[in-house]
C-alpha cells in the first residue's frame, strides 16, 4: 500500500514538473538570459552587430552627464501624473456602475473596448484627433468658439494630450477590477453601518475604501511599471520625441540609441538603470502596503 502511494506521488510530482516546465523555460530564455546579457552589454561599446568590447563603467559615466536622458526621465515621471487621475476616475465609474440601474452592462462593455483594442490603432486615432487643422478635439472646441492648438506639436500641450489618451486607454481595465472588488464586499457591513447612523461618505471611508485597497495597490504597482515603459504611444503619436524632445520617454530614448544610433551598449546601460528604478519603486510599494495592511473580520 505504501509502495503504491509512493509510486502515485512520484508520478504526480513528475507530471507537476512537466506542467511548470514550459513557463520556467520561457522565463529563463526570454527574461532572465536577456536581462543578464543586457547587464553585461551595458559594460561594452557593442553596436548590436559586431564584437562586444568591454569598456567598464564608461557608458554609465556618459549616461549621468546626458541631458537627453534626464529629459526623458522627467517626461516619463510627468506622464505618470495620469496614474492617480485614472485610478480616481475608474473608482468613481465602478461605484456608479455597481448600482442597479438600467444600461450598466452596456456601459461596462463600452468602457472596456479601448482595453482590448490595438494600442497602435488607438495611437493613430488619437494622433488624428489631436491634429491642429482638422482634428476632432479642435473641431469640438470650435463649437464653443475656442481655437485649439496643434496639440502634439506644442511643448505645453503634448504631455497633457498623451496623459489624456493613456487615462482613456486604461480606464476600463481599472474600472473592471474595482467593480469586481466592490461586488465582493458583503452587504452586511453597510447594513450594520446604516443601523449605526453612518453617512455615505463615512461608509466609503471606513468600508469601501479599505476593502478595495488591495486592488488599488495592484493597480498602482502595475501602472507604475507600465508607465515607466511607455513607448508605443510616443513612437506613433510623436515619432521624433515631440517638440524639443518634450514627449520622449526613457524607453523611447533607449530604442533610439539602440536601433537608430546602434549604441546597444549605451542603451543597455539605460535599461539597467530603468530596471533598478522599477525594482526599487515596486519594493517601496510592497513595504508601504505591508505597513498599512489589516484584516477585517
GROMACS .gro file of N, CA, C and O in nm, residues 177-226:
model
  200
  177UNK      N    1  -1.167   4.598  -1.248
  177UNK     CA    2  -1.112   4.541  -1.125
  177UNK      C    3  -1.177   4.602  -1.001
  177UNK      O    4  -1.208   4.530  -0.904
  178UNK      N    5  -1.197   4.733  -1.003
  178UNK     CA    6  -1.265   4.798  -0.890
  178UNK      C    7  -1.408   4.746  -0.876
  178UNK      O    8  -1.458   4.725  -0.765
  179UNK      N    9  -1.474   4.726  -0.989
  179UNK     CA   10  -1.612   4.678  -0.987
  179UNK      C   11  -1.619   4.538  -0.926
  179UNK      O   12  -1.708   4.507  -0.846
  180UNK      N   13  -1.523   4.453  -0.962
  180UNK     CA   14  -1.518   4.318  -0.904
  180UNK      C   15  -1.494   4.324  -0.754
  180UNK      O   16  -1.553   4.247  -0.677
  181UNK      N   17  -1.407   4.417  -0.711
  181UNK     CA   18  -1.380   4.431  -0.568
  181UNK      C   19  -1.502   4.483  -0.493
  181UNK      O   20  -1.534   4.434  -0.383
  182UNK      N   21  -1.574   4.577  -0.552
  182UNK     CA   22  -1.693   4.632  -0.487
  182UNK      C   23  -1.802   4.526  -0.474
  182UNK      O   24  -1.872   4.520  -0.372
  183UNK      N   25  -1.817   4.442  -0.574
  183UNK     CA   26  -1.921   4.341  -0.570
  183UNK      C   27  -1.887   4.226  -0.474
  183UNK      O   28  -1.975   4.147  -0.440
  184UNK      N   29  -1.761   4.219  -0.432
  184UNK     CA   30  -1.722   4.115  -0.336
  184UNK      C   31  -1.738   4.161  -0.191
  184UNK      O   32  -1.721   4.081  -0.099
  185UNK      N   33  -1.769   4.289  -0.171
  185UNK     CA   34  -1.788   4.341  -0.035
  185UNK      C   35  -1.925   4.296   0.017
  185UNK      O   36  -2.027   4.320  -0.049
  186UNK      N   37  -1.928   4.236   0.130
  186UNK     CA   38  -2.055   4.188   0.187
  186UNK      C   39  -2.146   4.304   0.225
  186UNK      O   40  -2.101   4.405   0.281
  187UNK      N   41  -2.274   4.289   0.195
  187UNK     CA   42  -2.372   4.393   0.228
  187UNK      C   43  -2.392   4.408   0.377
  187UNK      O   44  -2.442   4.511   0.424
  188UNK      N   45  -2.352   4.309   0.453
  188UNK     CA   46  -2.372   4.317   0.598
  188UNK      C   47  -2.295   4.432   0.661
  188UNK      O   48  -2.340   4.491   0.760
  189UNK      N   49  -2.179   4.465   0.604
  189UNK     CA   50  -2.102   4.577   0.656
  189UNK      C   51  -2.180   4.708   0.643
  189UNK      O   52  -2.188   4.789   0.736
  190UNK      N   53  -2.239   4.728   0.525
  190UNK     CA   54  -2.315   4.851   0.501
  190UNK      C   55  -2.443   4.854   0.583
  190UNK      O   56  -2.483   4.960   0.634
  191UNK      N   57  -2.508   4.740   0.597
  191UNK     CA   58  -2.631   4.735   0.677
  191UNK      C   59  -2.603   4.767   0.823
  191UNK      O   60  -2.680   4.840   0.888
  192UNK      N   61  -2.492   4.716   0.875
  192UNK     CA   62  -2.454   4.745   1.013
  192UNK      C   63  -2.420   4.893   1.029
  192UNK      O   64  -2.457   4.956   1.129
  193UNK      N   65  -2.352   4.949   0.928
  193UNK     CA   66  -2.316   5.091   0.935
  193UNK      C   67  -2.440   5.180   0.927
  193UNK      O   68  -2.448   5.283   0.996
  194UNK      N   69  -2.537   5.141   0.845
  194UNK     CA   70  -2.662   5.218   0.837
  194UNK      C   71  -2.738   5.215   0.969
  194UNK      O   72  -2.796   5.317   1.011
  195UNK      N   73  -2.738   5.102   1.037
  195UNK     CA   74  -2.804   5.093   1.168
  195UNK      C   75  -2.736   5.183   1.271
  195UNK      O   76  -2.802   5.235   1.362
  196UNK      N   77  -2.606   5.201   1.254
  196UNK     CA   78  -2.532   5.290   1.346
  196UNK      C   79  -2.541   5.436   1.305
  196UNK      O   80  -2.482   5.522   1.371
  197UNK      N   81  -2.613   5.465   1.195
  197UNK     CA   82  -2.632   5.603   1.151
  197UNK      C   83  -2.516   5.661   1.073
  197UNK      O   84  -2.500   5.784   1.068
  198UNK      N   85  -2.433   5.576   1.011
  198UNK     CA   86  -2.317   5.625   0.935
  198UNK      C   87  -2.362   5.691   0.805
  198UNK      O   88  -2.457   5.646   0.740
  199UNK      N   89  -2.292   5.797   0.768
  199UNK     CA   90  -2.323   5.867   0.643
  199UNK      C   91  -2.263   5.791   0.525
  199UNK      O   92  -2.182   5.699   0.542
  200UNK      N   93  -2.301   5.832   0.404
  200UNK     CA   94  -2.248   5.768   0.284
  200UNK      C   95  -2.098   5.784   0.273
  200UNK      O   96  -2.027   5.689   0.238
  201UNK      N   97  -2.046   5.904   0.304
  201UNK     CA   98  -1.902   5.927   0.296
  201UNK      C   99  -1.829   5.844   0.402
  201UNK      O  100  -1.722   5.790   0.377
  202UNK      N  101  -1.890   5.834   0.521
  202UNK     CA  102  -1.828   5.755   0.628
  202UNK      C  103  -1.820   5.607   0.590
  202UNK      O  104  -1.719   5.541   0.616
  203UNK      N  105  -1.925   5.555   0.524
  203UNK     CA  106  -1.922   5.415   0.480
  203UNK      C  107  -1.817   5.394   0.372
  203UNK      O  108  -1.750   5.291   0.369
  204UNK      N  109  -1.803   5.492   0.283
  204UNK     CA  110  -1.700   5.481   0.180
  204UNK      C  111  -1.562   5.482   0.243
  204UNK      O  112  -1.475   5.401   0.206
  205UNK      N  113  -1.542   5.569   0.340
  205UNK     CA  114  -1.410   5.583   0.401
  205UNK      C  115  -1.370   5.462   0.484
  205UNK      O  116  -1.255   5.417   0.480
  206UNK      N  117  -1.465   5.408   0.560
  206UNK     CA  118  -1.431   5.303   0.656
  206UNK      C  119  -1.463   5.162   0.607
  206UNK      O  120  -1.418   5.064   0.669
  207UNK      N  121  -1.541   5.150   0.499
  207UNK     CA  122  -1.576   5.016   0.449
  207UNK      C  123  -1.527   4.998   0.306
  207UNK      O  124  -1.445   4.909   0.277
  208UNK      N  125  -1.578   5.082   0.214
  208UNK     CA  126  -1.548   5.063   0.073
  208UNK      C  127  -1.400   5.078   0.042
  208UNK      O  128  -1.339   4.990  -0.021
  209UNK      N  129  -1.342   5.188   0.086
  209UNK     CA  130  -1.201   5.213   0.053
  209UNK      C  131  -1.107   5.108   0.110
  209UNK      O  132  -1.020   5.057   0.035
  210UNK      N  133  -1.119   5.069   0.238
  210UNK     CA  134  -1.031   4.962   0.287
  210UNK      C  135  -1.047   4.831   0.213
  210UNK      O  136  -0.950   4.757   0.192
  211UNK      N  137  -1.171   4.799   0.171
  211UNK     CA  138  -1.195   4.672   0.104
  211UNK      C  139  -1.140   4.669  -0.038
  211UNK      O  140  -1.110   4.562  -0.092
  212UNK      N  141  -1.130   4.785  -0.103
  212UNK     CA  142  -1.076   4.788  -0.240
  212UNK      C  143  -0.928   4.826  -0.240
  212UNK      O  144  -0.868   4.840  -0.348
  213UNK      N  145  -0.870   4.841  -0.124
  213UNK     CA  146  -0.730   4.881  -0.115
  213UNK      C  147  -0.635   4.781  -0.182
  213UNK      O  148  -0.538   4.823  -0.247
  214UNK      N  149  -0.655   4.649  -0.167
  214UNK     CA  150  -0.566   4.556  -0.239
  214UNK      C  151  -0.567   4.576  -0.390
  214UNK      O  152  -0.464   4.565  -0.456
  215UNK      N  153  -0.684   4.607  -0.446
  215UNK     CA  154  -0.693   4.633  -0.589
  215UNK      C  155  -0.618   4.761  -0.624
  215UNK      O  156  -0.547   4.768  -0.724
  216UNK      N  157  -0.632   4.863  -0.540
  216UNK     CA  158  -0.559   4.988  -0.561
  216UNK      C  159  -0.409   4.965  -0.560
  216UNK      O  160  -0.336   5.017  -0.644
  217UNK      N  161  -0.363   4.885  -0.464
  217UNK     CA  162  -0.220   4.853  -0.455
  217UNK      C  163  -0.172   4.785  -0.583
  217UNK      O  164  -0.068   4.821  -0.640
  218UNK      N  165  -0.248   4.686  -0.629
  218UNK     CA  166  -0.212   4.615  -0.751
  218UNK      C  167  -0.206   4.709  -0.871
  218UNK      O  168  -0.112   4.706  -0.951
  219UNK      N  169  -0.306   4.796  -0.882
  219UNK     CA  170  -0.312   4.888  -0.996
  219UNK      C  171  -0.200   4.992  -0.991
  219UNK      O  172  -0.144   5.028  -1.095
  220UNK      N  173  -0.168   5.041  -0.872
  220UNK     CA  174  -0.060   5.139  -0.860
  220UNK      C  175   0.072   5.077  -0.903
  220UNK      O  176   0.149   5.136  -0.982
  221UNK      N  177   0.101   4.956  -0.854
  221UNK     CA  178   0.227   4.889  -0.889
  221UNK      C  179   0.236   4.861  -1.039
  221UNK      O  180   0.335   4.894  -1.105
  222UNK      N  181   0.131   4.801  -1.095
  222UNK     CA  182   0.134   4.766  -1.237
  222UNK      C  183   0.134   4.889  -1.327
  222UNK      O  184   0.199   4.890  -1.432
  223UNK      N  185   0.064   4.995  -1.285
  223UNK     CA  186   0.062   5.117  -1.365
  223UNK      C  187   0.196   5.189  -1.363
  223UNK      O  188   0.237   5.247  -1.464
  224UNK      N  189   0.264   5.186  -1.249
  224UNK     CA  190   0.397   5.247  -1.243
  224UNK      C  191   0.495   5.170  -1.330
  224UNK      O  192   0.575   5.229  -1.404
  225UNK      N  193   0.487   5.037  -1.323
  225UNK     CA  194   0.574   4.954  -1.409
  225UNK      C  195   0.543   4.981  -1.556
  225UNK      O  196   0.633   5.000  -1.638
  226UNK      N  197   0.414   4.982  -1.591
  226UNK     CA  198   0.375   5.008  -1.729
  226UNK      C  199   0.407   5.150  -1.773
  226UNK      O  200   0.454   5.173  -1.885
   0.00000   0.00000   0.00000
